[in-house]
């Protein structure tokens, strides 16, 4: 099971992080069918490494050739040795160029598939998971972590193989020159081993914490931006800025710790390299003084050892990159390999419940068997985001098949929270919510509608990929948006969203309602879906919403009481309690809280709004006239 990484000071719980074994297993599965291509890339890099060792050996021979000539002319072997040097340099360059190109093609394909798999998995996350973890964590993994993998992955695999191969070849070359050179080479092994053990013990935790701190910062920033109206309405600017400031400094502190680890690593490497070079040169000088080595052999030995400095340093440097990349991969693959969404409720932290209050909640109608008559039943539901601060207290009601239930109440009365519980975003702290339909057949439409970059067709088929043009046009006709297609230069194939043809807020909302029709859910939740509409568009959107939910069970959080008046039943919430319920006519006759709200709302309806409503009706054909009969 993947374990979440927690950041001190971060609120909520971050998404799961895959273990090293899970990362290795997933990557090995991804390269299935490409393993020969990967092996070919590695062979090219190994050939480049072998060719690069020709230089020190030939330079040593060349030095001995020059010394042996002793002014008697240029021997014929000199030109062969120079030609070999030039040929080896050209071959090394060509091999490096071919290998880099092959690796780039291989890595780009793997990274693209990894990115697509992550985006697919992220889009499939249930709302409760995203809201608990925070959108910042999802976005940070999609941006920073994938960028980290893209930068590091093309370097890690070849360097690991090339470095090990080069070290083995250098050791063989030194032993061929004189086995005693291996003593100086061996003196570097113990410091290198100690450095690697220290690094592997210290770095992974630091890098994982640094990536998690970046997510914590992104969570606070994105959460503040997306909920900016709430933040400003409740005057929480200073508190949120404080959270962002603390999270940013936390990310900076962890970033500094990674730099400290890197600096200590580099210092130990430099000291080890100095010890090794002095040892090899010392042995070489001693061998030359005793007549057991020529100046050329001493030079070749020193150059060969220096050839190990770069791959060993590269090996440890790439381990530094690998730690950061592995931390990022763990966070990406943790989402891709996430457990079954149905198990999320068990993994998410329990929501604090408020116990039943002293007051007796308003009773609902008798509960029938879920699925036979009702699609949803809530019984004595209590919920609180924080202990001792109840948001919902003893809420009971049901939604019958084909019935529209409206929720009415002041801001903060618990309407959106109740809708979230019905949708399955949260679980009740006490009581129960029974659903007669699968959660995949529950769809929520809010006032925040996003237009994705792509064609109008792409935006409409997000919820139903296998949809033909006739079905798309029918869905648009149902919500009264047939004129939208004809108003665009290329119809359904017109690019919209960022960089494309701009859509008005009303057109975007009509598109969302058309997506709802195409998805064909059994239970619809409209969370103030038309709240942002101006008076001229309100009539259009209200009719579109009514047409979209026709024949389906629906829970409507009514921003305008005209929506509530059209519902089959109305629930009035006050401080998390159902204080009234009934039809519009029944509640008006009762002359209670709803009747007072209705009179206040009617008093605010001006003649101008009536005029604009008539204008909207004339401008756009009524839904019931433009909609063909539904099957």
XYZ file of C-alpha atoms in Angstrom:
631
model
C 0.000 0.000 0.000
C 1.339 3.431 -0.899
C 1.923 5.678 2.069
C 1.240 9.417 2.068
C 4.039 11.840 2.878
C 3.036 14.567 5.304
C 4.511 18.010 5.548
C 4.671 19.743 8.919
C 2.157 22.560 8.869
C 0.305 21.371 5.783
C -3.398 20.902 6.236
C -5.261 17.852 5.023
C -3.643 14.685 3.752
C -1.597 14.460 0.610
C -2.113 11.883 -2.128
C -0.312 8.526 -1.879
C 3.382 8.087 -2.721
C 4.582 4.858 -4.334
C 7.418 2.869 -2.777
C 10.736 2.347 -4.583
C 9.700 -1.200 -5.475
C 6.395 -0.003 -6.920
C 8.223 2.633 -8.967
C 10.664 0.055 -10.355
C 7.851 -2.382 -11.149
C 5.786 0.268 -12.904
C 8.715 1.532 -14.998
C 9.710 -2.011 -15.962
C 6.142 -2.638 -17.102
C 6.132 0.624 -19.078
C 9.249 -0.339 -21.087
C 7.789 -3.735 -21.948
C 8.078 -4.074 -25.702
C 10.843 -1.445 -25.753
C 13.481 -3.363 -23.835
C 15.495 -4.133 -26.973
C 15.483 -0.450 -27.846
C 16.662 0.384 -24.328
C 19.390 -2.259 -24.559
C 20.504 -0.781 -27.895
C 20.762 2.685 -26.351
C 22.868 1.326 -23.501
C 25.179 -0.504 -25.923
C 25.799 2.775 -27.741
C 26.719 4.527 -24.484
C 28.983 1.645 -23.453
C 30.744 1.786 -26.821
C 31.269 5.521 -26.292
C 32.752 4.847 -22.846
C 35.123 2.200 -24.230
C 36.245 4.471 -27.056
C 36.980 7.323 -24.643
C 39.566 5.142 -22.847
C 41.639 4.900 -26.010
C 42.911 8.452 -25.444
C 44.956 7.943 -22.206
C 46.495 4.684 -23.447
C 47.515 6.141 -26.812
C 48.839 9.350 -25.204
C 51.106 7.247 -22.946
C 52.453 5.305 -25.929
C 52.887 8.521 -27.879
C 54.943 10.035 -25.057
C 57.216 6.977 -24.967
C 57.566 7.149 -28.772
C 58.657 10.803 -28.644
C 61.152 10.100 -25.849
C 62.565 7.061 -27.698
C 63.043 9.092 -30.912
C 65.551 11.310 -29.030
C 65.842 13.787 -31.909
C 66.529 11.097 -34.547
C 63.448 11.979 -36.563
C 59.782 11.195 -36.440
C 59.174 7.433 -36.250
C 56.471 5.918 -38.406
C 54.479 4.763 -35.362
C 54.016 8.398 -34.324
C 51.669 9.122 -37.223
C 49.658 5.958 -36.617
C 49.247 6.924 -32.992
C 48.153 10.465 -33.890
C 45.687 9.058 -36.437
C 44.324 6.685 -33.785
C 43.834 9.613 -31.392
C 41.930 11.590 -34.009
C 39.877 8.577 -35.050
C 39.015 7.747 -31.428
C 37.926 11.354 -30.783
C 35.689 11.352 -33.874
C 34.237 7.933 -33.046
C 33.540 8.999 -29.462
C 31.721 12.111 -30.668
C 29.666 10.219 -33.253
C 28.696 7.514 -30.758
C 27.736 10.146 -28.176
C 25.570 11.973 -30.749
C 23.782 8.816 -31.917
C 23.295 7.551 -28.368
C 21.918 10.891 -27.160
C 19.418 11.019 -30.033
C 18.261 7.438 -29.457
C 17.920 8.063 -25.723
C 15.948 11.274 -26.302
C 13.429 9.454 -28.509
C 13.105 6.632 -26.003
C 12.811 8.900 -22.944
C 10.338 11.294 -24.574
C 8.003 8.410 -25.378
C 8.161 6.982 -21.859
C 7.721 10.405 -20.217
C 4.786 11.250 -22.509
C 3.054 7.991 -21.569
C 3.808 8.638 -17.894
C 2.315 12.123 -18.162
C -0.800 10.813 -19.931
C -1.239 8.059 -17.343
C -0.951 10.577 -14.511
C -3.415 13.026 -16.071
C -5.875 10.182 -16.704
C -5.545 8.976 -13.110
C -5.778 12.519 -11.711
C -8.931 13.262 -13.699
C -10.426 10.060 -12.334
C -9.845 11.028 -8.693
C -13.116 11.317 -6.766
C -13.950 14.795 -5.526
C -13.585 13.718 -1.908
C -9.982 12.667 -2.542
C -9.072 15.930 -4.295
C -10.782 18.069 -1.675
C -9.116 16.186 1.189
C -5.645 16.205 -0.374
C -5.957 19.683 -1.870
C -5.830 20.656 -5.543
C -2.332 22.065 -4.984
C -0.908 18.576 -4.481
C -2.524 17.325 -7.701
C -1.261 20.308 -9.716
C 2.262 20.217 -8.244
C 2.644 16.574 -9.216
C 1.418 17.315 -12.731
C 3.829 20.245 -13.170
C 6.908 20.241 -10.929
C 7.266 16.487 -10.449
C 6.839 15.557 -14.104
C 9.274 18.361 -15.047
C 11.787 16.938 -12.553
C 11.449 13.471 -14.086
C 11.734 14.891 -17.619
C 14.981 16.643 -16.714
C 16.589 13.776 -14.804
C 15.404 10.517 -16.405
C 17.306 10.903 -19.728
C 20.551 11.307 -17.741
C 20.158 8.747 -14.980
C 19.994 5.416 -16.852
C 22.937 5.911 -19.257
C 25.166 7.469 -16.609
C 24.594 4.610 -14.212
C 25.572 2.029 -16.828
C 28.397 4.031 -18.402
C 29.932 4.929 -15.053
C 30.043 1.324 -13.864
C 31.428 0.111 -17.190
C 34.084 2.837 -17.314
C 35.262 2.091 -13.773
C 35.625 -1.597 -14.637
C 37.570 -0.786 -17.826
C 39.884 1.654 -16.020
C 40.642 -0.909 -13.328
C 41.456 -3.438 -16.045
C 43.711 -0.919 -17.857
C 45.598 -0.009 -14.682
C 46.117 -3.705 -13.903
C 47.430 -4.251 -17.428
C 49.973 -1.426 -17.049
C 51.092 -2.712 -13.637
C 48.981 -4.454 -10.937
C 50.546 -2.168 -8.317
C 48.613 0.775 -9.729
C 45.473 -0.931 -8.447
C 46.670 -0.247 -4.902
C 46.328 3.506 -5.439
C 42.984 2.903 -7.141
C 41.829 0.760 -4.208
C 42.605 3.558 -1.754
C 39.671 5.475 -3.212
C 37.180 2.635 -2.919
C 36.629 2.867 0.843
C 36.028 6.668 0.863
C 33.678 6.314 -2.108
C 31.755 3.503 -0.387
C 31.460 5.551 2.808
C 30.277 8.557 0.799
C 27.649 6.504 -1.030
C 26.377 4.914 2.191
C 26.136 8.319 3.875
C 24.349 9.790 0.884
C 21.833 6.966 0.494
C 21.092 7.147 4.205
C 20.628 10.934 4.226
C 19.357 12.070 0.828
C 16.106 10.128 0.156
C 14.288 11.478 3.204
C 15.458 15.037 2.526
C 14.401 14.951 -1.137
C 11.034 13.354 -0.371
C 10.350 16.013 2.260
C 11.418 18.774 -0.158
C 8.982 17.541 -2.838
C 6.220 17.252 -0.230
C 6.953 20.783 1.016
C 6.574 22.071 -2.549
C 3.160 20.386 -2.694
C 2.183 21.941 0.624
C 3.038 25.372 -0.692
C 1.134 24.751 -3.930
C -1.860 23.545 -1.940
C -2.044 26.773 0.087
C -1.504 29.041 -2.938
C -3.991 27.280 -5.216
C -6.520 26.839 -2.439
C -6.408 30.550 -1.668
C -6.794 31.535 -5.323
C -9.658 29.139 -6.057
C -11.539 30.160 -2.910
C -10.674 33.851 -3.140
C -14.297 35.082 -2.880
C -14.751 33.120 0.363
C -11.405 34.360 1.696
C -12.275 37.997 1.051
C -15.871 37.612 2.231
C -14.730 36.301 5.614
C -11.706 38.636 5.797
C -9.254 35.753 5.916
C -6.599 37.433 3.757
C -4.039 37.779 6.541
C -4.552 34.221 7.731
C -4.165 32.770 4.240
C -1.125 34.933 3.517
C 0.338 33.653 6.765
C -0.251 30.055 5.657
C 1.359 30.776 2.279
C 4.307 32.531 3.938
C 4.874 29.649 6.376
C 4.563 27.039 3.621
C 6.956 28.979 1.363
C 9.569 29.296 4.083
C 9.109 25.611 4.834
C 9.805 24.806 1.170
C 12.846 27.110 1.232
C 14.211 25.414 4.348
C 13.927 21.976 2.779
C 15.483 23.268 -0.453
C 18.429 24.597 1.574
C 18.789 21.213 3.259
C 19.065 19.547 -0.146
C 21.803 22.039 -1.092
C 23.642 21.288 2.151
C 23.513 17.577 1.343
C 24.819 18.303 -2.170
C 27.692 20.478 -0.893
C 28.768 17.824 1.593
C 28.644 15.252 -1.188
C 30.813 17.369 -3.485
C 33.335 18.061 -0.707
C 33.753 14.362 0.046
C 34.130 13.586 -3.648
C 36.849 16.185 -4.145
C 38.800 14.890 -1.136
C 38.553 11.283 -2.362
C 39.688 12.257 -5.884
C 42.730 14.054 -4.475
C 43.686 11.023 -2.375
C 43.382 8.692 -5.372
C 45.350 10.869 -7.805
C 48.205 11.432 -5.330
C 48.332 7.681 -4.645
C 48.458 6.666 -8.332
C 51.056 9.329 -9.187
C 53.122 8.348 -6.153
C 53.132 4.698 -7.202
C 53.912 5.690 -10.787
C 56.873 7.866 -9.779
C 58.203 5.079 -7.557
C 57.893 2.566 -10.411
C 59.627 4.979 -12.806
C 62.527 5.523 -10.349
C 62.984 1.777 -9.949
C 62.888 1.288 -13.720
C 59.671 -0.721 -13.704
C 57.677 1.906 -15.612
C 58.274 4.342 -18.430
C 57.203 7.998 -18.330
C 54.514 7.127 -20.847
C 53.115 4.411 -18.609
C 53.048 6.763 -15.623
C 51.252 9.344 -17.752
C 48.771 6.750 -19.035
C 48.098 5.550 -15.464
C 47.442 9.090 -14.254
C 45.169 9.837 -17.225
C 43.336 6.544 -16.756
C 42.695 7.327 -13.102
C 41.437 10.755 -14.073
C 39.047 8.984 -16.421
C 37.502 7.319 -13.349
C 37.096 10.661 -11.589
C 34.489 11.833 -14.072
C 32.344 8.649 -14.160
C 32.529 8.170 -10.390
C 31.612 11.806 -9.834
C 28.923 11.478 -12.498
C 27.672 8.342 -10.791
C 27.272 10.150 -7.493
C 25.992 13.322 -9.140
C 23.407 11.304 -11.042
C 22.474 9.674 -7.760
C 21.685 13.185 -6.581
C 19.452 13.692 -9.620
C 18.101 10.176 -9.218
C 17.000 10.838 -5.641
C 15.005 13.873 -6.712
C 13.623 12.023 -9.754
C 12.697 8.970 -7.677
C 10.930 11.187 -5.157
C 8.989 12.784 -8.025
C 8.302 9.404 -9.664
C 6.994 8.047 -6.379
C 4.499 10.889 -6.173
C 3.399 10.478 -9.808
C 3.143 6.683 -9.784
C 1.480 6.818 -6.361
C -1.515 8.453 -8.074
C -1.371 6.167 -11.126
C -1.273 3.024 -8.959
C -3.760 4.419 -6.467
C -6.013 1.840 -4.784
C -9.590 1.250 -5.859
C -11.560 4.497 -5.558
C -14.235 2.662 -3.569
C -11.630 2.161 -0.815
C -10.948 5.873 -0.520
C -13.468 6.363 2.218
C -11.461 3.966 4.373
C -8.180 5.738 3.682
C -9.345 9.303 4.108
C -9.275 10.690 7.632
C -12.575 10.483 9.463
C -14.634 13.659 9.541
C -15.508 14.924 12.987
C -19.132 14.391 13.837
C -21.436 16.481 15.891
C -23.806 14.497 18.040
C -27.548 14.842 17.822
C -28.791 18.086 19.249
C -31.455 18.463 21.867
C -33.979 19.799 19.397
C -35.972 17.254 17.434
C -35.346 17.543 13.688
C -38.231 17.835 11.289
C -39.384 14.365 10.303
C -39.263 13.231 6.706
C -41.701 11.025 4.880
C -41.499 7.295 5.577
C -38.387 5.690 4.098
C -38.944 3.167 1.338
C -36.511 0.575 0.039
C -33.658 2.412 -1.620
C -33.543 1.751 -5.343
C -37.205 0.771 -5.685
C -38.734 4.222 -5.218
C -35.966 6.480 -3.967
C -32.507 7.057 -5.394
C -31.215 8.521 -2.125
C -32.213 8.541 1.521
C -30.546 10.492 4.339
C -31.416 9.608 7.926
C -30.368 11.696 10.959
C -27.251 12.975 9.194
C -24.782 14.951 11.329
C -21.581 16.480 10.008
C -18.858 18.857 11.203
C -15.576 19.947 9.659
C -14.237 20.627 13.153
C -15.295 19.069 16.461
C -17.914 20.973 18.434
C -18.784 23.103 15.396
C -21.655 21.242 13.692
C -22.544 22.119 10.116
C -25.451 19.687 9.740
C -27.594 18.361 12.589
C -30.152 15.578 12.241
C -30.964 16.069 8.535
C -33.366 13.485 7.108
C -34.944 13.459 3.669
C -35.167 11.404 0.497
C -35.181 11.981 -3.253
C -37.545 9.834 -5.297
C -36.854 8.751 -8.846
C -37.672 11.566 -11.254
C -38.193 14.013 -8.386
C -36.572 17.441 -8.038
C -35.833 18.552 -4.481
C -34.711 22.144 -3.892
C -32.509 23.254 -0.998
C -33.153 26.789 0.225
C -31.392 28.697 2.980
C -29.130 31.556 3.858
C -25.408 31.484 3.125
C -23.711 29.205 5.641
C -26.837 27.167 6.387
C -25.151 23.957 5.133
C -26.627 23.595 1.631
C -23.357 22.940 -0.232
C -22.087 20.680 2.546
C -25.229 18.568 2.343
C -24.863 18.378 -1.443
C -21.243 17.210 -1.002
C -22.375 14.443 1.342
C -25.039 13.293 -1.102
C -22.441 13.251 -3.908
C -20.078 11.182 -1.761
C -17.378 13.819 -1.372
C -17.588 13.407 2.422
C -19.109 10.789 4.646
C -21.560 11.682 7.413
C -20.149 11.964 10.904
C -23.302 10.319 12.256
C -26.469 8.985 10.703
C -26.524 7.375 7.292
C -26.867 8.155 3.600
C -28.164 5.311 1.424
C -27.926 5.533 -2.350
C -29.921 3.441 -4.763
C -27.585 4.312 -7.653
C -23.813 3.889 -8.058
C -21.693 6.955 -7.379
C -20.616 6.936 -11.028
C -24.247 7.718 -11.857
C -24.273 10.858 -9.688
C -23.195 14.072 -11.409
C -22.658 17.530 -9.934
C -22.790 20.819 -11.851
C -21.565 23.946 -10.066
C -21.423 27.620 -10.978
C -17.677 27.271 -11.684
C -17.638 25.948 -15.238
C -14.302 25.525 -17.027
C -13.912 25.582 -20.798
C -11.040 23.282 -21.751
C -8.661 24.131 -24.562
C -9.888 22.127 -27.549
C -12.842 22.010 -29.878
C -16.435 22.399 -28.767
C -16.835 18.712 -29.604
C -13.949 17.825 -27.240
C -15.556 19.814 -24.428
C -18.956 18.187 -24.889
C -17.687 14.595 -25.129
C -15.670 14.715 -21.891
C -18.367 12.690 -20.142
C -19.237 10.446 -23.127
C -16.329 9.753 -25.465
C -18.252 7.563 -27.937
C -20.778 10.183 -29.014
C -21.762 11.008 -32.588
C -22.785 14.397 -33.963
C -26.491 13.578 -33.835
C -26.284 12.892 -30.090
C -24.248 16.057 -29.517
C -26.744 18.207 -31.377
C -29.625 16.565 -29.517
C -27.977 17.306 -26.134
C -27.481 20.940 -27.118
C -31.093 21.143 -28.289
C -32.308 19.750 -24.964
C -30.719 22.656 -23.088
C -31.769 25.214 -25.702
C -28.278 25.788 -27.095
C -28.742 24.759 -30.731
C -27.838 28.277 -31.839
C -24.422 27.912 -30.178
C -23.163 25.578 -32.914
C -24.394 27.776 -35.754
C -22.828 30.864 -34.133
C -19.331 29.360 -34.193
C -17.231 29.607 -37.376
C -16.515 25.858 -37.609
C -19.461 24.488 -35.665
C -18.596 21.593 -33.360
C -14.987 21.652 -34.595
C -14.396 25.265 -33.524
C -11.475 25.583 -31.063
C -12.685 27.095 -27.782
C -11.126 27.804 -24.428
C -7.627 29.264 -24.030
C -6.376 30.440 -27.406
C -9.642 29.564 -29.140
C -13.016 31.144 -29.753
C -14.171 32.770 -26.493
C -17.423 31.564 -24.945
C -19.579 33.671 -22.660
C -20.270 32.468 -19.116
C -23.805 31.512 -20.150
C -22.561 29.541 -23.181
C -20.018 27.718 -21.004
C -22.758 26.805 -18.535
C -25.003 25.563 -21.354
C -22.095 23.363 -22.478
C -21.811 21.936 -18.958
C -25.535 21.169 -18.897
C -25.265 19.516 -22.340
C -22.436 17.343 -20.940
C -24.817 16.357 -18.159
C -27.420 15.248 -20.712
C -24.791 13.181 -22.550
C -23.554 11.576 -19.322
C -27.161 10.569 -18.526
C -26.754 10.279 -14.721
C -29.551 8.985 -12.510
C -29.028 11.621 -9.802
C -28.085 15.225 -10.583
C -26.843 17.800 -8.080
C -27.034 21.419 -9.224
C -24.994 23.483 -6.761
C -26.068 27.022 -7.656
C -25.236 26.091 -11.229
C -26.815 29.259 -12.664
C -25.927 31.659 -9.837
C -23.462 33.728 -11.893
C -25.925 34.406 -14.709
C -27.102 37.924 -15.302
C -30.810 38.650 -15.354
C -31.010 38.322 -19.146
C -29.372 34.883 -19.097
C -31.039 33.650 -15.904
C -34.286 32.627 -17.610
C -32.387 30.756 -20.318
C -30.152 28.900 -17.858
C -32.947 28.081 -15.436
C -34.978 26.560 -18.270
C -31.893 24.750 -19.560
C -31.207 23.302 -16.115
C -34.845 22.210 -15.748
C -34.728 20.504 -19.157
C -31.404 18.796 -18.358
C -32.751 17.197 -15.157
C -36.151 16.330 -16.582
C -36.914 12.683 -15.872
C -33.981 12.373 -13.450
C -33.766 12.670 -9.701
C -32.258 16.051 -8.846
C -31.085 18.006 -5.828
C -31.040 21.715 -6.654
C -29.368 24.308 -4.445
C -31.493 27.235 -5.449
C -29.845 30.612 -5.785
C -33.079 32.115 -7.100
C -36.349 31.138 -5.481
C -37.932 30.805 -8.918
C -35.928 27.571 -9.203
C -37.267 26.373 -5.851
C -40.826 27.218 -6.827
C -40.556 24.892 -9.841
C -39.262 21.960 -7.741
C -41.427 19.059 -6.587
C -40.400 19.578 -2.957
C -38.490 22.216 -1.044
C -36.267 21.834 2.017
C -35.467 24.966 4.002
C -32.167 24.784 5.899
C -31.275 27.018 8.814
C -28.036 26.535 10.778
C -27.698 22.984 9.493
C -31.256 21.918 10.286
C -34.287 21.303 8.117
C -36.795 23.788 9.486
C -39.444 23.483 6.746
C -40.309 21.139 3.923
C -43.106 20.842 1.402
C -44.216 22.114 -1.992
C -44.042 25.784 -2.921
C -47.777 26.187 -2.391
C -47.721 24.408 0.979
C -44.855 26.520 2.299
C -46.438 29.774 1.116
C -49.662 28.790 2.869
C -47.733 27.940 6.069
C -46.432 31.528 6.171
C -43.134 30.432 7.726
C -39.453 31.098 6.905
C -39.864 30.148 3.224
C -42.846 32.465 2.778
C -40.831 35.327 4.260
C -37.936 34.547 1.914
C -40.342 34.429 -1.030
C -41.847 37.817 -0.220
C -38.376 39.363 0.179
C -37.198 37.835 -3.075
C -40.291 38.989 -4.953
C -39.819 42.501 -3.599
C -36.381 42.566 -5.206
C -37.689 41.639 -8.647
C -37.751 44.883 -10.605
C -39.525 45.852 -13.759
C -36.129 45.955 -15.469
C -35.525 42.290 -14.709
C -38.940 41.444 -16.116
C -38.104 43.352 -19.281
C -34.755 41.596 -19.597
C -36.432 38.253 -19.008
C -38.798 38.916 -21.893
C -35.874 39.966 -24.038
C -34.049 36.705 -23.261
C -37.107 34.660 -24.144
C -37.415 36.425 -27.508
C -33.674 36.209 -28.180
C -33.409 32.473 -27.576
C -36.127 29.970 -28.347
C -37.740 28.385 -25.286
C -36.318 25.026 -24.349
C -39.576 23.170 -24.612
C -40.032 24.387 -28.212
C -36.485 23.605 -29.368
C -36.086 20.235 -27.654
C -37.010 17.062 -29.474
C -38.720 14.474 -27.288
C -36.314 12.491 -25.131
C -36.104 8.768 -25.521
